[in-house]
Coordinates of C-alpha atoms and ligand atoms in Angstrom, one line a residue:
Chain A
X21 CA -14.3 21.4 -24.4
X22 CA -11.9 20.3 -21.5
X23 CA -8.2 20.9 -21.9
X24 CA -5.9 17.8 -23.6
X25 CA -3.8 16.0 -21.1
X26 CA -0.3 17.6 -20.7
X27 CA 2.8 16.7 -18.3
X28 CA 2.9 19.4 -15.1
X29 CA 6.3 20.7 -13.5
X30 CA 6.4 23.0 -10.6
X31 CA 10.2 24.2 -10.8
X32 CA 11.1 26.5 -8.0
X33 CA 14.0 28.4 -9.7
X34 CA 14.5 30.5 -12.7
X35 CA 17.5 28.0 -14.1
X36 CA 14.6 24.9 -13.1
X37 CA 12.4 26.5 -15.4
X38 CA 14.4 27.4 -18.3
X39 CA 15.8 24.1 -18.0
X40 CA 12.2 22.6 -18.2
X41 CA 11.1 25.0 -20.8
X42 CA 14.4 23.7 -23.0
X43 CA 13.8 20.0 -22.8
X44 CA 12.9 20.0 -27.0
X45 CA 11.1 16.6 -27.3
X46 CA 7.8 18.2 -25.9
X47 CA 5.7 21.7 -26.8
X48 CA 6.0 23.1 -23.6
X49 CA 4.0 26.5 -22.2
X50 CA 4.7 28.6 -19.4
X51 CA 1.4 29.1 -16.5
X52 CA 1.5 32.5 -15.2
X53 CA -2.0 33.1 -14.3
X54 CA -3.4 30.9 -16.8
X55 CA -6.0 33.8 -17.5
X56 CA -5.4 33.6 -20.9
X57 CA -3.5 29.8 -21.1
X58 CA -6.3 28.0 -19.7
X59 CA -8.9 29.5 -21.8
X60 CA -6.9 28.8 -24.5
X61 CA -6.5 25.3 -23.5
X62 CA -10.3 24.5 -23.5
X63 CA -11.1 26.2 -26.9
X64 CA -7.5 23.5 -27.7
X65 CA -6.5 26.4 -29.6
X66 CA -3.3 25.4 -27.4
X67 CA -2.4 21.8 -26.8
X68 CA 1.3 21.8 -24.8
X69 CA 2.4 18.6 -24.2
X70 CA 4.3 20.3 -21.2
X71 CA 2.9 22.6 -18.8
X72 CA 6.0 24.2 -16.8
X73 CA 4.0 25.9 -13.7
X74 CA 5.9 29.2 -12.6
X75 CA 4.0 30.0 -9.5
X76 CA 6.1 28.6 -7.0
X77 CA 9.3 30.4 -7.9
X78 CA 10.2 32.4 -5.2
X79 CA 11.0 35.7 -5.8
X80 CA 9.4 36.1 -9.5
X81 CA 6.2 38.3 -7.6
X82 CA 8.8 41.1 -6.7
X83 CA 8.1 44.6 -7.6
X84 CA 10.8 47.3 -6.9
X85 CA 12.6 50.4 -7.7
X86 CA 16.1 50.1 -8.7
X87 CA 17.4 53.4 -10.0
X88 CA 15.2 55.5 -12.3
X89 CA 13.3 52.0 -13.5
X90 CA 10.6 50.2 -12.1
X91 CA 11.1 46.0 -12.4
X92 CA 8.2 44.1 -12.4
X93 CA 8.3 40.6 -12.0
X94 CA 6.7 37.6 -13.7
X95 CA 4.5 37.3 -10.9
X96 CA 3.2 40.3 -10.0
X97 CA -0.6 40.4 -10.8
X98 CA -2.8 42.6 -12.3
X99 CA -4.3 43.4 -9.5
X100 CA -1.2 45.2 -7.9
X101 CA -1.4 48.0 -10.1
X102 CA -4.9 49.0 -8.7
X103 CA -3.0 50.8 -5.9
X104 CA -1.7 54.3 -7.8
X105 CA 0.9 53.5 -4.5
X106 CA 2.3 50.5 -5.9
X107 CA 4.5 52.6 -8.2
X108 CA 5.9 55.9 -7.7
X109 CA 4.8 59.3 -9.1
X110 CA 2.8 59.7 -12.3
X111 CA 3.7 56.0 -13.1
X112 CA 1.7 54.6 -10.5
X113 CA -1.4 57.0 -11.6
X114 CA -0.9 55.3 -15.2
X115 CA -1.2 52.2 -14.2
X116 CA -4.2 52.5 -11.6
X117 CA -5.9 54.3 -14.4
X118 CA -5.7 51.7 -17.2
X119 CA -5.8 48.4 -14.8
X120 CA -9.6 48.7 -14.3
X121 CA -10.1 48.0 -17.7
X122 CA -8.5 44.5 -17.4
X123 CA -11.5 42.2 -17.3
X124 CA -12.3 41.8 -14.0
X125 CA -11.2 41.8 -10.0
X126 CA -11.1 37.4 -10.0
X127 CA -8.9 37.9 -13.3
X128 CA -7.1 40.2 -12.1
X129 CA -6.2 38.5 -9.0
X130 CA -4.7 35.8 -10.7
X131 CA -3.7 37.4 -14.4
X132 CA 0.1 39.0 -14.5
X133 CA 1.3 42.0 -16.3
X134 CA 4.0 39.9 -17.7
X135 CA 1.8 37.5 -18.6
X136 CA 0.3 40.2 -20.9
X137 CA 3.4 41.0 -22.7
X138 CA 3.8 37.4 -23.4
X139 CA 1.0 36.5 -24.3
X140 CA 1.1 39.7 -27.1
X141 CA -2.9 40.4 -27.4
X142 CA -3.4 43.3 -29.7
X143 CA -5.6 44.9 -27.4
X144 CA -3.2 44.7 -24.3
X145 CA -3.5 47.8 -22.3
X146 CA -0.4 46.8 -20.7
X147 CA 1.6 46.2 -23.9
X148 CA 0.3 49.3 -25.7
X149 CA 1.5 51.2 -22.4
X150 CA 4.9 49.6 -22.3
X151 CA 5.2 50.4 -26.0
X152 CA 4.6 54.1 -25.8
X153 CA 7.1 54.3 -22.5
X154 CA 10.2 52.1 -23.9
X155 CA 9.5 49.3 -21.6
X156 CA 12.8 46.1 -21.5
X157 CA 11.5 42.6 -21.5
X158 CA 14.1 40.4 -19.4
X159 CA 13.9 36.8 -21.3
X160 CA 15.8 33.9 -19.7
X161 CA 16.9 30.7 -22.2
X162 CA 19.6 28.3 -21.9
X163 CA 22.1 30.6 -22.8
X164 CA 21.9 33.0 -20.3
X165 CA 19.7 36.4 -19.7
X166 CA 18.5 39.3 -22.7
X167 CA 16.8 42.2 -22.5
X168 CA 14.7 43.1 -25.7
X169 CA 13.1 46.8 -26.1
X170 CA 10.1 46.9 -26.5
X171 CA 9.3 48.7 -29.9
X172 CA 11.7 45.2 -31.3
X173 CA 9.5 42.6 -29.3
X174 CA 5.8 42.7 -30.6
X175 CA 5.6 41.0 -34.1
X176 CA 1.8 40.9 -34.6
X177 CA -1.0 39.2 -32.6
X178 CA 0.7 36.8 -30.5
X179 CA 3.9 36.8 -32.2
X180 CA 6.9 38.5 -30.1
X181 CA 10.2 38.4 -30.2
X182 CA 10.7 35.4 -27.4
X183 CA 11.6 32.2 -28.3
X184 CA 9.8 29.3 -27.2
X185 CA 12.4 28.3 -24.7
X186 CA 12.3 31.7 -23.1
X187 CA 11.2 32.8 -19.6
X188 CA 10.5 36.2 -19.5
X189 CA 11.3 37.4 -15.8
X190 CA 10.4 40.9 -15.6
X191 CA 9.3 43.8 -17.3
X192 CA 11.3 47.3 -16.8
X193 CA 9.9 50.7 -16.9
X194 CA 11.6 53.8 -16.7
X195 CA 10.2 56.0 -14.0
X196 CA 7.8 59.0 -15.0
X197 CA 9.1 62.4 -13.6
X198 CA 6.3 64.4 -11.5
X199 CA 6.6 67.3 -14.5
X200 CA 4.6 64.2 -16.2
X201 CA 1.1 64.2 -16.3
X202 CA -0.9 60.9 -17.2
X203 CA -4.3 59.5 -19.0
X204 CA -6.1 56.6 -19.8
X205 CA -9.0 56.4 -21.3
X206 CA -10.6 52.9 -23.0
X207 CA -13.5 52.7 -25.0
X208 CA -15.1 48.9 -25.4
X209 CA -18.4 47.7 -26.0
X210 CA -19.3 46.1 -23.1
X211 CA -18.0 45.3 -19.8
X212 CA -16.5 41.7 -20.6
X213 CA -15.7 42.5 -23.9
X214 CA -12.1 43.6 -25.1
X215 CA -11.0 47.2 -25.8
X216 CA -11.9 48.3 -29.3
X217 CA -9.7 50.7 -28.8
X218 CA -7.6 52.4 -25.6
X219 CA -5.5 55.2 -25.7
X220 CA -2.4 56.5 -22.8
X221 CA -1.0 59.3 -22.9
X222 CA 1.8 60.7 -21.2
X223 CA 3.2 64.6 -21.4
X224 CA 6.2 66.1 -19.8
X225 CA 5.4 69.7 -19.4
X226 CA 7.8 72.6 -18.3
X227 CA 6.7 76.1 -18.4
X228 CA 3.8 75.6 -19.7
X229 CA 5.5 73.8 -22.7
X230 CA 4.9 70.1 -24.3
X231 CA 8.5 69.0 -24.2
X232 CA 8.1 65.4 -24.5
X233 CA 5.0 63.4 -25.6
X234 CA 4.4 59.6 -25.2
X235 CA 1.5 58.0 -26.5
X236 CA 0.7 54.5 -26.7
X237 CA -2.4 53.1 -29.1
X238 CA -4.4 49.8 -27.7
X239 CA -5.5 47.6 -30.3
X240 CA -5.5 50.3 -33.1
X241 CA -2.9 47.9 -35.3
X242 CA -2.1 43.9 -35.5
X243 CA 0.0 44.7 -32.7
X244 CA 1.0 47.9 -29.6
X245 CA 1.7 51.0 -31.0
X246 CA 3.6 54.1 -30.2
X247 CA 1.8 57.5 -31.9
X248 CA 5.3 58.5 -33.1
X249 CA 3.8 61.2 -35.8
X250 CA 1.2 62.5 -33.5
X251 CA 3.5 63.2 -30.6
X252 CA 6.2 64.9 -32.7
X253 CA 3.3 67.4 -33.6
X254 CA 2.7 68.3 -30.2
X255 CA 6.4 69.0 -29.2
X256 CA 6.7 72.8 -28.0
X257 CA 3.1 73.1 -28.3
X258 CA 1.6 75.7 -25.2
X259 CA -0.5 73.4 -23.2
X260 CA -2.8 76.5 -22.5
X261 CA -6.0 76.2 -20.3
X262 CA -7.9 73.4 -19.0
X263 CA -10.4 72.0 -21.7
X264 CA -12.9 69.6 -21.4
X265 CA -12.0 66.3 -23.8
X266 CA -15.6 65.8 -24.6
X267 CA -15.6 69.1 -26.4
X268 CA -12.5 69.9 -27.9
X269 CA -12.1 72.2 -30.7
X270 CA -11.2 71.1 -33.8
X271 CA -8.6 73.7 -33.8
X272 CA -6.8 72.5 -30.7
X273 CA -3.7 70.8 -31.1
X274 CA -4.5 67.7 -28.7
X275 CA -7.6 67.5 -31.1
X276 CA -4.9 68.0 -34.5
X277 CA -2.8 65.3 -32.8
X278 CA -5.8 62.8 -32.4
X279 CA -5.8 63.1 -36.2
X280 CA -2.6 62.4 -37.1
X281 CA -2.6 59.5 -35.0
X282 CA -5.9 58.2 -36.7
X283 CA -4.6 58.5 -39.6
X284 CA -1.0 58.6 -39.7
X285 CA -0.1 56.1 -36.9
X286 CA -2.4 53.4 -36.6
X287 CA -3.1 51.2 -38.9
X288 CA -6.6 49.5 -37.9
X289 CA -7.9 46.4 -38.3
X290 CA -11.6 45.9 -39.4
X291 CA -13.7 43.6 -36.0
X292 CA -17.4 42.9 -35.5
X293 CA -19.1 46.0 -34.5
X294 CA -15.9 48.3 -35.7
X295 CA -14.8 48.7 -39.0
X296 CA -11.4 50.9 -40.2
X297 CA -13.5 54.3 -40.8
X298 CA -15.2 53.5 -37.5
X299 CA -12.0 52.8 -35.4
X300 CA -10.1 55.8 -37.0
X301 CA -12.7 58.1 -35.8
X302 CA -12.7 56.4 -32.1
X303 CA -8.5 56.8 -32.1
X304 CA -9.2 60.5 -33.1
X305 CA -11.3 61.0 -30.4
X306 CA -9.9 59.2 -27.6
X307 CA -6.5 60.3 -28.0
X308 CA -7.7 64.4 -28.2
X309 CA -9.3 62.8 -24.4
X310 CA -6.6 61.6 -23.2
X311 CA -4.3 64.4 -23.6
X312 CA -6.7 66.5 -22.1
X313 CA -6.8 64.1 -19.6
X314 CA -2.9 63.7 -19.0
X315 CA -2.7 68.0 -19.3
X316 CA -5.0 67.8 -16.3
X317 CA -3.4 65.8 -14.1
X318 CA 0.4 67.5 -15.1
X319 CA -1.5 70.5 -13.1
X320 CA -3.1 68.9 -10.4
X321 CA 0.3 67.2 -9.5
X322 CA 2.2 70.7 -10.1
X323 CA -0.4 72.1 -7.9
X324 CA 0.0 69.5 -5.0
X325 CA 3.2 69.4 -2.1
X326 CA 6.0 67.3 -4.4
X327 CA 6.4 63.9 -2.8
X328 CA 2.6 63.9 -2.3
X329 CA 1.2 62.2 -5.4
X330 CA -1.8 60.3 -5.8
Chain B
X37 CA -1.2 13.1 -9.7
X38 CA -1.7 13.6 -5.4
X39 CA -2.5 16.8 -4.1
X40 CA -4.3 18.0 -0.9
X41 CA -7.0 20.3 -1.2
X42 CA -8.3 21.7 2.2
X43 CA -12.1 22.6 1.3
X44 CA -14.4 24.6 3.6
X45 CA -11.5 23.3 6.2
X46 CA -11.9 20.2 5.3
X47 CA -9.1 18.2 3.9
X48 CA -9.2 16.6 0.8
X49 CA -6.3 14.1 -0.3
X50 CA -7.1 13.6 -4.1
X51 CA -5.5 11.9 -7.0
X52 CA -6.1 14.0 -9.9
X53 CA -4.9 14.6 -13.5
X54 CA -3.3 18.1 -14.3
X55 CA -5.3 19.0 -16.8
X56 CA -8.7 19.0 -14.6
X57 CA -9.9 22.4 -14.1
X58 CA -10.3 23.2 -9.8
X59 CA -14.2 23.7 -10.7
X60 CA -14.6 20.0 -12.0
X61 CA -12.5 18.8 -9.2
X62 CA -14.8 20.6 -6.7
X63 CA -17.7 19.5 -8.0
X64 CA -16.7 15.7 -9.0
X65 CA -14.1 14.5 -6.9
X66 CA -15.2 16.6 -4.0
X67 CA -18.8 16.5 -4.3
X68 CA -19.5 20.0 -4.2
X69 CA -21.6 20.6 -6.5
X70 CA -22.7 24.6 -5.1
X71 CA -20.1 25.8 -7.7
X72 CA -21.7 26.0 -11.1
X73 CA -19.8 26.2 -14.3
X74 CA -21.5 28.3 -16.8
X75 CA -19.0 29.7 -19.4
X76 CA -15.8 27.4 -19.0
X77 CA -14.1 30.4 -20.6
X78 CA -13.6 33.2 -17.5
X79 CA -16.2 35.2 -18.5
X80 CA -19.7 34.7 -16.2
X81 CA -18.1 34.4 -13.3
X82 CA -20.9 31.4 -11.9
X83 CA -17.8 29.2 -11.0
X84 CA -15.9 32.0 -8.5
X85 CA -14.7 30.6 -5.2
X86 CA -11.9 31.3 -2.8
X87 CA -8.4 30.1 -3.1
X88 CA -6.5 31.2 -0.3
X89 CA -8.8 34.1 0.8
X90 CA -9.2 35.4 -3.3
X91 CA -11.7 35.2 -5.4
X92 CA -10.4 33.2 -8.3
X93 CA -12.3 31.6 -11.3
X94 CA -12.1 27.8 -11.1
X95 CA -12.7 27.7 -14.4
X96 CA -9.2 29.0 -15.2
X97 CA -7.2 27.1 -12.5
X98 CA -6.0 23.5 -12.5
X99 CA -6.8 21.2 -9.5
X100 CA -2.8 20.7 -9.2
X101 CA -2.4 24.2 -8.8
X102 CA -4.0 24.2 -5.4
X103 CA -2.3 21.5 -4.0
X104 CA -1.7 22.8 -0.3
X105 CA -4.0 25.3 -0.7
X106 CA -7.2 26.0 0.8
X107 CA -10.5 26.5 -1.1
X108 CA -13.8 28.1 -0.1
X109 CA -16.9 26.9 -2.3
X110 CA -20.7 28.5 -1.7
X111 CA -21.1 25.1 0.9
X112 CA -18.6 26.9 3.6
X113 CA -20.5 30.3 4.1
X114 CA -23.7 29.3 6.3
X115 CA -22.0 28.7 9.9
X116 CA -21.8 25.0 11.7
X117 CA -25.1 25.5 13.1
X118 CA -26.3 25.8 9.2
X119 CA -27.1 30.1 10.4
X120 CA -26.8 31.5 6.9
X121 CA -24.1 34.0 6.3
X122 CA -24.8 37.5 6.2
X123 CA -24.4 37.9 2.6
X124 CA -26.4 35.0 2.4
X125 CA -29.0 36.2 4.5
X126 CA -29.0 39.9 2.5
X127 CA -29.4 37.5 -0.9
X128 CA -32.3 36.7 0.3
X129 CA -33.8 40.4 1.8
X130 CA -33.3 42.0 -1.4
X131 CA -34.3 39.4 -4.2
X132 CA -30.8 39.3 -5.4
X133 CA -31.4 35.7 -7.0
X134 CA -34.4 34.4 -8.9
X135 CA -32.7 31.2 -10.8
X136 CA -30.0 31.1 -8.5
X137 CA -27.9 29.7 -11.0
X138 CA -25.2 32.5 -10.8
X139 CA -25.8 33.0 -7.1
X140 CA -22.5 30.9 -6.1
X141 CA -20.2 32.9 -7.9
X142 CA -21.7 36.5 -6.8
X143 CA -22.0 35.3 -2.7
X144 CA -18.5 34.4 -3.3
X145 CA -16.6 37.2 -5.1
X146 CA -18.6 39.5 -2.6
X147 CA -17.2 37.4 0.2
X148 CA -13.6 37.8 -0.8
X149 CA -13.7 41.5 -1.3
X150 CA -15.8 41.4 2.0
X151 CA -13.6 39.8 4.4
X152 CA -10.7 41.4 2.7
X153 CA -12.3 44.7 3.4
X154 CA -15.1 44.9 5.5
X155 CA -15.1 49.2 4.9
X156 CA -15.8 48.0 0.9
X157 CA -19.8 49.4 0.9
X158 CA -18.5 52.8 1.3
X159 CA -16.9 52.5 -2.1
X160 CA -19.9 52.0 -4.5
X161 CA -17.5 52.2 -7.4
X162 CA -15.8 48.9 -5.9
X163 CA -19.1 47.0 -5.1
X164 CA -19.9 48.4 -9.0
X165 CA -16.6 46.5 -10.3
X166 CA -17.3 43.7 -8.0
X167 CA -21.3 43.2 -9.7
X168 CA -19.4 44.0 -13.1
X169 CA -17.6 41.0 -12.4
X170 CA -20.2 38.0 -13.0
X171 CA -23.0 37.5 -15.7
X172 CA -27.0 37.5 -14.0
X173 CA -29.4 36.1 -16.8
X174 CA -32.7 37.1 -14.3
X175 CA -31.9 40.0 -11.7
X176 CA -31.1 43.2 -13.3
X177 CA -27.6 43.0 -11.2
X178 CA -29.7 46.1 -8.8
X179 CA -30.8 44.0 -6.4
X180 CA -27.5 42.0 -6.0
X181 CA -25.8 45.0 -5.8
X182 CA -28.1 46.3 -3.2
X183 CA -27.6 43.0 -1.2
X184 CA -23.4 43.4 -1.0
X185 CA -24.2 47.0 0.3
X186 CA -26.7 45.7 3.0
X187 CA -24.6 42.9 3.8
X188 CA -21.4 45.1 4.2
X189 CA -23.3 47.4 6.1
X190 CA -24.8 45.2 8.8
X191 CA -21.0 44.1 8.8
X192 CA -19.8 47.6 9.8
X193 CA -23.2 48.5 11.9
X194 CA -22.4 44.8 14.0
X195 CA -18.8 45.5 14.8
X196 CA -19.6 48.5 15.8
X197 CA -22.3 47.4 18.3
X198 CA -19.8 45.4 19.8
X199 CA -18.8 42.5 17.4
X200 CA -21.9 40.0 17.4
X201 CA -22.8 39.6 14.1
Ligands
FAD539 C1 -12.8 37.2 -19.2 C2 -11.5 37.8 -19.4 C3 -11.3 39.1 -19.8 C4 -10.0 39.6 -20.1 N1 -9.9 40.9 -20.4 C5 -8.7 41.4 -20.7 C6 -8.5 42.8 -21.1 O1 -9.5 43.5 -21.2 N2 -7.3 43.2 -21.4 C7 -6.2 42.4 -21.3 O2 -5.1 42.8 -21.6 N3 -6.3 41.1 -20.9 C8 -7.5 40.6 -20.6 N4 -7.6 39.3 -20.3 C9 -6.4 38.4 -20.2 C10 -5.7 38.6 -18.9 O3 -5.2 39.9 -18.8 C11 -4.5 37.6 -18.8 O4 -4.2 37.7 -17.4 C12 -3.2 38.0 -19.6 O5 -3.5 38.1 -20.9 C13 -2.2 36.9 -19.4 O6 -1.6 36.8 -18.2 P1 -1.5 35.5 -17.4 O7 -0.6 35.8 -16.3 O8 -2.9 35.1 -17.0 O9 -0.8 34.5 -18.4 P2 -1.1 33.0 -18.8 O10 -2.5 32.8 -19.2 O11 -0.5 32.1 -17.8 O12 -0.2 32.9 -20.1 C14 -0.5 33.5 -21.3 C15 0.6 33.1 -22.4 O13 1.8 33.7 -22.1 C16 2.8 32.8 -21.8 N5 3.5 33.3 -20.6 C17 3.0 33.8 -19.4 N6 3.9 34.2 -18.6 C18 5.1 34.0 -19.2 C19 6.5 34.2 -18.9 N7 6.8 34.8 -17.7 N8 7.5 33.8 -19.7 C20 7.1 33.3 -20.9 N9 5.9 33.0 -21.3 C21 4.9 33.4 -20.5 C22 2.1 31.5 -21.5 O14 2.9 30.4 -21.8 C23 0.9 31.6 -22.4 O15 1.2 31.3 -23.7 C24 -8.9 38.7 -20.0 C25 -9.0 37.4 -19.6 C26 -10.3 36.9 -19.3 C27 -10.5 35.5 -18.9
FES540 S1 -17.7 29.1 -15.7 FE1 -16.0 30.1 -15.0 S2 -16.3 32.1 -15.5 FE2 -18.0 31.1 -16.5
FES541 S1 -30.5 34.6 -10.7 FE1 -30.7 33.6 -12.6 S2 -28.8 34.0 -13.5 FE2 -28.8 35.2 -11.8

């Protein structure tokens, strides 16, 4: 199918836009990168009477540092965050590590990471990650500018907490200190297909100590989730010695804690190809991974010159 | 609604409705008709072409979108004197294309990541993503893959003998 006809603005500013966005006689739609919109739009599982066309606001692809947060704007793409570079410290690392999983380098050249938090997809790695780090969404309307936490914006598959007026201009993170190691680690069924399920991990470490524990769960719910009861379990645990993720003991906590969040955290939805008891075991897994994973690279960065980080 | 298209440097003033995809555009109103739409839904990858230097599905874009900018379809890789391009020509050494059909969107994704860097075949996990990155009913993908590294190679080996390609 082709996509229904639709009106097309271009605004240029932030107020053109919401002002566009507010104009109530017409279903409108935001294009970001259209990655997700246009496809959309030939299945006419969408049908805007209004397209309002963001890419030509000037200043919305801006990425920067401002204090201890990281802003991203409504433009920046996907493929940005392929750099470990293009954000400091163990942030950047998290990001490199989960972007490759985003379908592919023509989508993600055009795709946005706010675009992803809009657009709410279960199986976001971006939203999942922005979940477990208590990302702020920045929405714009007619009244003026809010800022909405995370862990109060996703609702359920494609439902958030923006209204339909709303621009969202950036996404904020709050800046991973280098006593932070990262992971990543998807597992999907085929290269174009979406994750079944993804797991990151982040672990603050000091003296050898777990003394924070973020974990974010990638399509292991109707909507991003935060591993709340599985990282409480690992608070104060010993980190201990390098172990390989592929063959963790079942006595090892990052292995007890990839139980808990199987079964205490995410609540999985049956799909082709992966039911609940399936999925369950996958979250088990992948999380015991990806802490071994984000253990290895707290040591690595320990180990390198501070300031250094790749 | 008017927008300008400049295709394989040519320019292209065109009256077009928004909700025409850049492919169909290209292919109908431009009479280019090397970019082939498989999938309409992102996915194979046969429709890829350049939008200002990036590899972009044209599946996924609107015509209006591009207004101003400039496009590079499968037609504006062989030189002026019709001399293939060196992908092109490394398509061809290695098999990488029995149909063809998906040929297009592989010459041009590998084109982009080419020009943007030339050092890319020295990163086999980037010329891995970049084959990842379109559907091949026919090859096996080895052959393409072992085209982008040839190409990118003769790239490399010619600058280095002194820029003639
Ligand atoms: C083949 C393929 C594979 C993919 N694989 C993955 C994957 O593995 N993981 C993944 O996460 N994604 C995947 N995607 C989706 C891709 O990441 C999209 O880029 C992303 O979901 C949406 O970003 P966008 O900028 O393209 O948004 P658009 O498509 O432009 O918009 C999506 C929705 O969000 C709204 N919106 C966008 N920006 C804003 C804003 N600033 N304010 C308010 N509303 C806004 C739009 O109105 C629309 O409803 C895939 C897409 C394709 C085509
Ligand atoms: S036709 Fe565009 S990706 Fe298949
Ligand atoms: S050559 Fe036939 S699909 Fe690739």
């Amino acid at each position: 199918m082709k996509p229904a006809a639709f009106d097309y603005v271009v605004p240029r500013t932030v107020p053109e836009a919401v002002a566009a966005l507010g104009d109530a006689g017409r279903k409108a739609q935001v294009l970001a990168g259209g990655q997700s919109l246009i496809l959309e739009m030939h299945l006419q599982r969408i049908r805007p009477e209004l397209v309002v066309d963001i890419n030509r606001i000037a200043g919305l692809d801006r990425l920067s540092v401002e204090g201890d947060t990281l802003r991203v704007g409504a433009l920046v793409r996907h493929s940005v965050f392929e750099s470990a570079q293009s954000a400091p410290g163990p942030l950047g690392a998290l990001f490199a590590r989960a972007v490759v999983n985003i379908a592919h380098p023509p989508i993600r050249s055009r795709g946005t990471m706010v675009g992803s938090f809009a657009w709410a997809h279960p199986a976001s790695e971006w939203c999942a990650i922005g979940t477990a780090l208590d990302a702020d969404i920045e929405v714009h309307g007619l009244e003026g500018k809010r800022v909405v936490a995370a862990r109060d914006y996703f609702h359920g598959p494609y439902r958030t907490a923006r209204r339909p007026q709303e621009l969202i201009t950036a996404v904020r993170f709050p800046l991973l200190g280098d006593d932070t190691g990262v992971g990543f680690i998807e597992h999907r069924r085929t290269h174009f297909c979406f994750a079944q399920v993804a797991v990151a991990a982040a672990l603050t470490v000091r003296d050898g100590v777990i003394g924070e524990a973020r974990i974010g769960l990638v399509n292991c719910a109707d909507r991003p989730l935060r591993a709340g009861a599985a990282e409480r379990a690992l608070i104060g645990v010993e980190v201990g010695p390098p172990v390989d993720g592929h063959r963790l003991p079942d006595g090892h906590p990052f292995a007890h804690a990839g139980r808990i969040a199987a079964t205490q955290d995410a609540a999985p939805l049956a799909e082709p190809f992966a039911d609940v008891e399936y999925k369950r075991h996958a979250i088990a897994v992948l999380v015991g991974r990806t802490l071994c994973q984000a253990a290895n690279d707290q040591r690595s960065r320990l180990a390198q010159p501070k300031g250094d980080h790749k | 609604m008017k927008i300008t298209l400049t295709v394989n440097g040519e320019a292209y003033p065109l009256d077009v409705e928004p909700r025409r995809i850049l492919a169909d555009v290209l292919r109908e109103d431009c009479r280019l008709t090397g970019t082939h739409l498989g999938c309409e839904h992102g996915i194979c990858g046969a429709c890829t072409v350049l939008v200002d230097g990036e590899a972009v599905r044209s599946c996924l874009m609107f015509a209006v979108q591009c207004d101003g900018s400039s496009v590079r379809t499968v037609e504006g890789l062989a030189g002026p004197d019709g001399e293939p391009h060196p992908l092109q020509r490394a398509f061809s050494a290695e098999h990488a294309l029995q149909c063809g059909f998906c040929t297009p969107g592989f010459l041009m994704v590998a084109a982009g990541a080419l020009e943007a860097d030339p050092a890319i075949g020295d990163s086999p996990e980037r010329v891995d993503g970049l084959v990842g990155s379109n559907i091949c009913r026919c090859t096996g993908y080895e052959p393409i893959r072992r085209a982008i590294l040839r190409a990118a190679r003769e790239q490399t080996e010619g600058e280095r003998d002194g820029g003639n390609r």
